C-alpha cells in the first residue's frame, strides 16, 4: 500500500480523508466499519499516549488485519509525535504515516528537528521499500481533545504564515503540513471555532500542490467552514473529540439503561454505534465516500 497515492487522489479530486483517533479496539472497529459501509479510504491514528495505551505494534497488527479483511486502504498514522524516539517506535511498529509536532520549539529549531525526522523517514522508506508519509506542523494550535468550558481566544500570531509555510516545506521536505487557520483541538462553545479561509487561500496559493495540507482539531468546526476548507485545498482532517464524546455518551446511556449488564460487547454496543455514526457523517462531509 502506497499511502501517498490516496492523499494525491484527494488533492486532485478535491475531497479530504478523515484521520480518526482511537485507543481501544472497538473504536478502531467502529471507524473501519463506517469506512467500509461508505467505501472510503481512511486514516486511523494514535497519539503518543493513545499508542502507549494500545501498544503500537498491536495497533499495527490489528490495522493490518482490518486492511486484509476489508480490502480498504487504511493508513495508520502517529499523531503529534514529539521526538525522534517516538517517530522511530511508530515506523518500526509498521505505521504508514508519522506526524512530527515541533510547534513547542522556536521556528528554526522546528525546522531543524523536522528535517531530521524527514531524513530518518526517507532512509527507512528505502530499507523497507515502503512509502511513509511525514507530516510537519507550523503555527500555534490551542486546546486539547476534550470539551472546553473556557472561551477560545485565537491570536493572529497563532496562525500559520504563508511565507514561513513555504520556507518550512522547502527546507524540511515534509509531505504534509498541518496548519493553524482558526482551528483548535477540542470542542468549544458554538460559533467559536471559525476558520480564516482567506489565510488558507493564501497558504494554498503559496504552496500549490507541493504539499498535502492538513487540518487538525476537526471537531466542533462548522460544516460550511469544513466544506470551504476542502475546496481551498485541505486533504486530511483530524478528528478525535467528537468520537470521544460519542463513545462516552453511548457508554453512559448503556450503563444507565442496563445497570445489571456485565457482558463487555453488550455494554459497548451503543458506544460502537455512536462512534460509527459520527465517522460516517464526517466521511460524507469530507466527500471521501465512494472514492475507492
Ligand atoms: O490530532 C488530532 C486532532 O487534531 C483532533 O482534534 O479533538 O478537535 O477533533 P479534535
Ligand atoms: Zn491534532
PDB file of C-alpha atoms in Angstrom, residues 104-240:
ATOM      1  CA  UNK A 104       6.587  23.956  21.002  1.00  0.00           C
ATOM      2  CA  UNK A 105      10.028  24.736  19.552  1.00  0.00           C
ATOM      3  CA  UNK A 106      11.088  28.025  18.042  1.00  0.00           C
ATOM      4  CA  UNK A 107      10.829  28.296  14.254  1.00  0.00           C
ATOM      5  CA  UNK A 108      14.450  27.403  13.377  1.00  0.00           C
ATOM      6  CA  UNK A 109      14.547  24.520  15.857  1.00  0.00           C
ATOM      7  CA  UNK A 110      11.221  23.203  14.498  1.00  0.00           C
ATOM      8  CA  UNK A 111      12.785  23.203  11.005  1.00  0.00           C
ATOM      9  CA  UNK A 112      15.967  21.523  12.226  1.00  0.00           C
ATOM     10  CA  UNK A 113      14.173  18.745  14.094  1.00  0.00           C
ATOM     11  CA  UNK A 114      11.501  18.211  11.419  1.00  0.00           C
ATOM     12  CA  UNK A 115      14.274  17.881   8.805  1.00  0.00           C
ATOM     13  CA  UNK A 116      15.955  15.228  10.975  1.00  0.00           C
ATOM     14  CA  UNK A 117      12.642  13.295  11.078  1.00  0.00           C
ATOM     15  CA  UNK A 118      12.265  13.588   7.312  1.00  0.00           C
ATOM     16  CA  UNK A 119      15.834  12.322   6.754  1.00  0.00           C
ATOM     17  CA  UNK A 120      15.178   9.358   9.038  1.00  0.00           C
ATOM     18  CA  UNK A 121      11.879   8.501   7.325  1.00  0.00           C
ATOM     19  CA  UNK A 122      13.414   8.729   3.836  1.00  0.00           C
ATOM     20  CA  UNK A 123      16.222   6.337   4.851  1.00  0.00           C
ATOM     21  CA  UNK A 124      13.795   3.831   6.333  1.00  0.00           C
ATOM     22  CA  UNK A 125      11.486   4.014   3.314  1.00  0.00           C
ATOM     23  CA  UNK A 126      14.373   2.774   1.177  1.00  0.00           C
ATOM     24  CA  UNK A 127      15.213  -0.078   3.551  1.00  0.00           C
ATOM     25  CA  UNK A 128      11.562  -1.148   3.825  1.00  0.00           C
ATOM     26  CA  UNK A 129      10.685  -0.345   0.168  1.00  0.00           C
ATOM     27  CA  UNK A 130       7.547   1.159   1.613  1.00  0.00           C
ATOM     28  CA  UNK A 131       6.275   4.741   1.437  1.00  0.00           C
ATOM     29  CA  UNK A 132       5.804   6.577   4.725  1.00  0.00           C
ATOM     30  CA  UNK A 133       4.070   9.936   4.927  1.00  0.00           C
ATOM     31  CA  UNK A 134       5.779  12.541   7.090  1.00  0.00           C
ATOM     32  CA  UNK A 135       3.750  15.497   8.350  1.00  0.00           C
ATOM     33  CA  UNK A 136       5.172  18.634   9.936  1.00  0.00           C
ATOM     34  CA  UNK A 137       3.306  21.398  11.727  1.00  0.00           C
ATOM     35  CA  UNK A 138       3.544  25.163  11.812  1.00  0.00           C
ATOM     36  CA  UNK A 139       1.586  27.653  13.919  1.00  0.00           C
ATOM     37  CA  UNK A 140       0.216  27.562  17.451  1.00  0.00           C
ATOM     38  CA  UNK A 141      -2.711  25.177  17.827  1.00  0.00           C
ATOM     39  CA  UNK A 142      -4.624  25.769  21.045  1.00  0.00           C
ATOM     40  CA  UNK A 143      -6.691  23.353  23.130  1.00  0.00           C
ATOM     41  CA  UNK A 144      -6.680  19.600  23.729  1.00  0.00           C
ATOM     42  CA  UNK A 145      -9.051  16.854  22.557  1.00  0.00           C
ATOM     43  CA  UNK A 146     -11.796  17.419  25.131  1.00  0.00           C
ATOM     44  CA  UNK A 147     -14.873  19.587  25.697  1.00  0.00           C
ATOM     45  CA  UNK A 148     -13.808  23.052  26.846  1.00  0.00           C
ATOM     46  CA  UNK A 149     -15.748  25.373  29.117  1.00  0.00           C
ATOM     47  CA  UNK A 150     -13.470  28.376  28.710  1.00  0.00           C
ATOM     48  CA  UNK A 151     -13.653  30.690  25.688  1.00  0.00           C
ATOM     49  CA  UNK A 152     -11.348  30.100  22.722  1.00  0.00           C
ATOM     50  CA  UNK A 153      -9.030  33.037  22.142  1.00  0.00           C
ATOM     51  CA  UNK A 154      -7.013  32.643  18.975  1.00  0.00           C
ATOM     52  CA  UNK A 155      -4.483  35.388  18.265  1.00  0.00           C
ATOM     53  CA  UNK A 156      -3.344  36.485  14.805  1.00  0.00           C
ATOM     54  CA  UNK A 157       0.216  35.432  15.631  1.00  0.00           C
ATOM     55  CA  UNK A 158      -1.001  31.844  16.297  1.00  0.00           C
ATOM     56  CA  UNK A 159      -1.895  31.433  12.626  1.00  0.00           C
ATOM     57  CA  UNK A 160       0.448  29.849  10.088  1.00  0.00           C
ATOM     58  CA  UNK A 161       2.199  32.439   7.946  1.00  0.00           C
ATOM     59  CA  UNK A 162       2.187  31.644   4.189  1.00  0.00           C
ATOM     60  CA  UNK A 163       5.804  32.811   3.782  1.00  0.00           C
ATOM     61  CA  UNK A 164       7.044  30.677   6.668  1.00  0.00           C
ATOM     62  CA  UNK A 165       4.999  27.723   5.405  1.00  0.00           C
ATOM     63  CA  UNK A 166       6.815  27.906   2.046  1.00  0.00           C
ATOM     64  CA  UNK A 167      10.214  28.199   3.717  1.00  0.00           C
ATOM     65  CA  UNK A 168       9.356  25.352   6.138  1.00  0.00           C
ATOM     66  CA  UNK A 169       8.251  22.982   3.377  1.00  0.00           C
ATOM     67  CA  UNK A 170      11.257  23.748   1.173  1.00  0.00           C
ATOM     68  CA  UNK A 171      13.800  23.364   3.970  1.00  0.00           C
ATOM     69  CA  UNK A 172      12.322  20.246   5.615  1.00  0.00           C
ATOM     70  CA  UNK A 173      10.918  18.300   2.646  1.00  0.00           C
ATOM     71  CA  UNK A 174       7.778  17.206   4.539  1.00  0.00           C
ATOM     72  CA  UNK A 175       4.999  15.508   2.575  1.00  0.00           C
ATOM     73  CA  UNK A 176       2.202  17.118   4.586  1.00  0.00           C
ATOM     74  CA  UNK A 177       1.823  20.301   6.570  1.00  0.00           C
ATOM     75  CA  UNK A 178      -0.571  20.843   9.462  1.00  0.00           C
ATOM     76  CA  UNK A 179      -1.587  24.492   9.581  1.00  0.00           C
ATOM     77  CA  UNK A 180      -3.340  26.778  12.037  1.00  0.00           C
ATOM     78  CA  UNK A 181      -6.110  28.881  10.487  1.00  0.00           C
ATOM     79  CA  UNK A 182      -8.520  29.337  13.402  1.00  0.00           C
ATOM     80  CA  UNK A 183      -8.797  25.640  14.232  1.00  0.00           C
ATOM     81  CA  UNK A 184      -8.175  24.328  17.752  1.00  0.00           C
ATOM     82  CA  UNK A 185      -8.125  20.957  19.491  1.00  0.00           C
ATOM     83  CA  UNK A 186     -11.368  20.001  21.203  1.00  0.00           C
ATOM     84  CA  UNK A 187     -14.900  21.348  21.157  1.00  0.00           C
ATOM     85  CA  UNK A 188     -15.638  24.916  22.258  1.00  0.00           C
ATOM     86  CA  UNK A 189     -18.917  26.834  22.522  1.00  0.00           C
ATOM     87  CA  UNK A 190     -20.849  27.057  19.262  1.00  0.00           C
ATOM     88  CA  UNK A 191     -19.540  29.650  16.839  1.00  0.00           C
ATOM     89  CA  UNK A 192     -16.086  29.969  18.434  1.00  0.00           C
ATOM     90  CA  UNK A 193     -14.151  27.739  16.037  1.00  0.00           C
ATOM     91  CA  UNK A 194     -14.295  29.624  12.757  1.00  0.00           C
ATOM     92  CA  UNK A 195     -11.685  29.184  10.048  1.00  0.00           C
ATOM     93  CA  UNK A 196      -9.781  32.042   8.452  1.00  0.00           C
ATOM     94  CA  UNK A 197     -10.436  30.914   4.885  1.00  0.00           C
ATOM     95  CA  UNK A 198      -8.601  33.900   3.436  1.00  0.00           C
ATOM     96  CA  UNK A 199      -5.456  32.773   5.232  1.00  0.00           C
ATOM     97  CA  UNK A 200      -5.953  29.240   3.914  1.00  0.00           C
ATOM     98  CA  UNK A 201      -6.331  30.544   0.338  1.00  0.00           C
ATOM     99  CA  UNK A 202      -3.051  32.475   0.706  1.00  0.00           C
ATOM    100  CA  UNK A 203      -1.235  29.400   2.051  1.00  0.00           C
ATOM    101  CA  UNK A 204      -2.563  27.251  -0.780  1.00  0.00           C
ATOM    102  CA  UNK A 205      -1.638  29.891  -3.355  1.00  0.00           C
ATOM    103  CA  UNK A 206       1.903  29.981  -1.966  1.00  0.00           C
ATOM    104  CA  UNK A 207       2.407  26.212  -1.689  1.00  0.00           C
ATOM    105  CA  UNK A 208       0.416  24.894  -4.636  1.00  0.00           C
ATOM    106  CA  UNK A 209       0.357  21.092  -4.890  1.00  0.00           C
ATOM    107  CA  UNK A 210       3.804  20.701  -3.320  1.00  0.00           C
ATOM    108  CA  UNK A 211       2.452  19.516  -0.006  1.00  0.00           C
ATOM    109  CA  UNK A 212      -0.681  17.941   1.470  1.00  0.00           C
ATOM    110  CA  UNK A 213      -2.468  20.482   3.675  1.00  0.00           C
ATOM    111  CA  UNK A 214      -3.775  19.116   6.962  1.00  0.00           C
ATOM    112  CA  UNK A 215      -6.391  20.493   9.348  1.00  0.00           C
ATOM    113  CA  UNK A 216      -6.127  19.383  12.977  1.00  0.00           C
ATOM    114  CA  UNK A 217      -8.843  19.976  15.528  1.00  0.00           C
ATOM    115  CA  UNK A 218     -11.592  18.796  13.159  1.00  0.00           C
ATOM    116  CA  UNK A 219     -14.173  18.536  15.972  1.00  0.00           C
ATOM    117  CA  UNK A 220     -16.505  21.452  16.547  1.00  0.00           C
ATOM    118  CA  UNK A 221     -15.797  23.380  13.331  1.00  0.00           C
ATOM    119  CA  UNK A 222     -18.983  24.427  11.451  1.00  0.00           C
ATOM    120  CA  UNK A 223     -19.762  22.264   8.429  1.00  0.00           C
ATOM    121  CA  UNK A 224     -19.728  25.172   5.993  1.00  0.00           C
ATOM    122  CA  UNK A 225     -16.186  26.094   7.036  1.00  0.00           C
ATOM    123  CA  UNK A 226     -15.037  22.483   6.611  1.00  0.00           C
ATOM    124  CA  UNK A 227     -16.557  22.325   3.113  1.00  0.00           C
ATOM    125  CA  UNK A 228     -14.891  25.572   2.058  1.00  0.00           C
ATOM    126  CA  UNK A 229     -11.560  24.484   3.561  1.00  0.00           C
ATOM    127  CA  UNK A 230     -11.682  21.324   1.444  1.00  0.00           C
ATOM    128  CA  UNK A 231     -12.498  23.364  -1.679  1.00  0.00           C
ATOM    129  CA  UNK A 232      -9.467  25.504  -0.847  1.00  0.00           C
ATOM    130  CA  UNK A 233      -7.091  22.536  -0.607  1.00  0.00           C
ATOM    131  CA  UNK A 234      -7.278  20.744   2.770  1.00  0.00           C
ATOM    132  CA  UNK A 235      -6.847  16.986   2.121  1.00  0.00           C
ATOM    133  CA  UNK A 236      -6.601  15.469   5.610  1.00  0.00           C
ATOM    134  CA  UNK A 237      -8.794  16.346   8.582  1.00  0.00           C
ATOM    135  CA  UNK A 238      -8.071  15.037  12.082  1.00  0.00           C
ATOM    136  CA  UNK A 239     -10.999  14.190  14.322  1.00  0.00           C
ATOM    137  CA  UNK A 240     -10.818  12.975  17.887  1.00  0.00           C
TER     138      UNK A 240
END
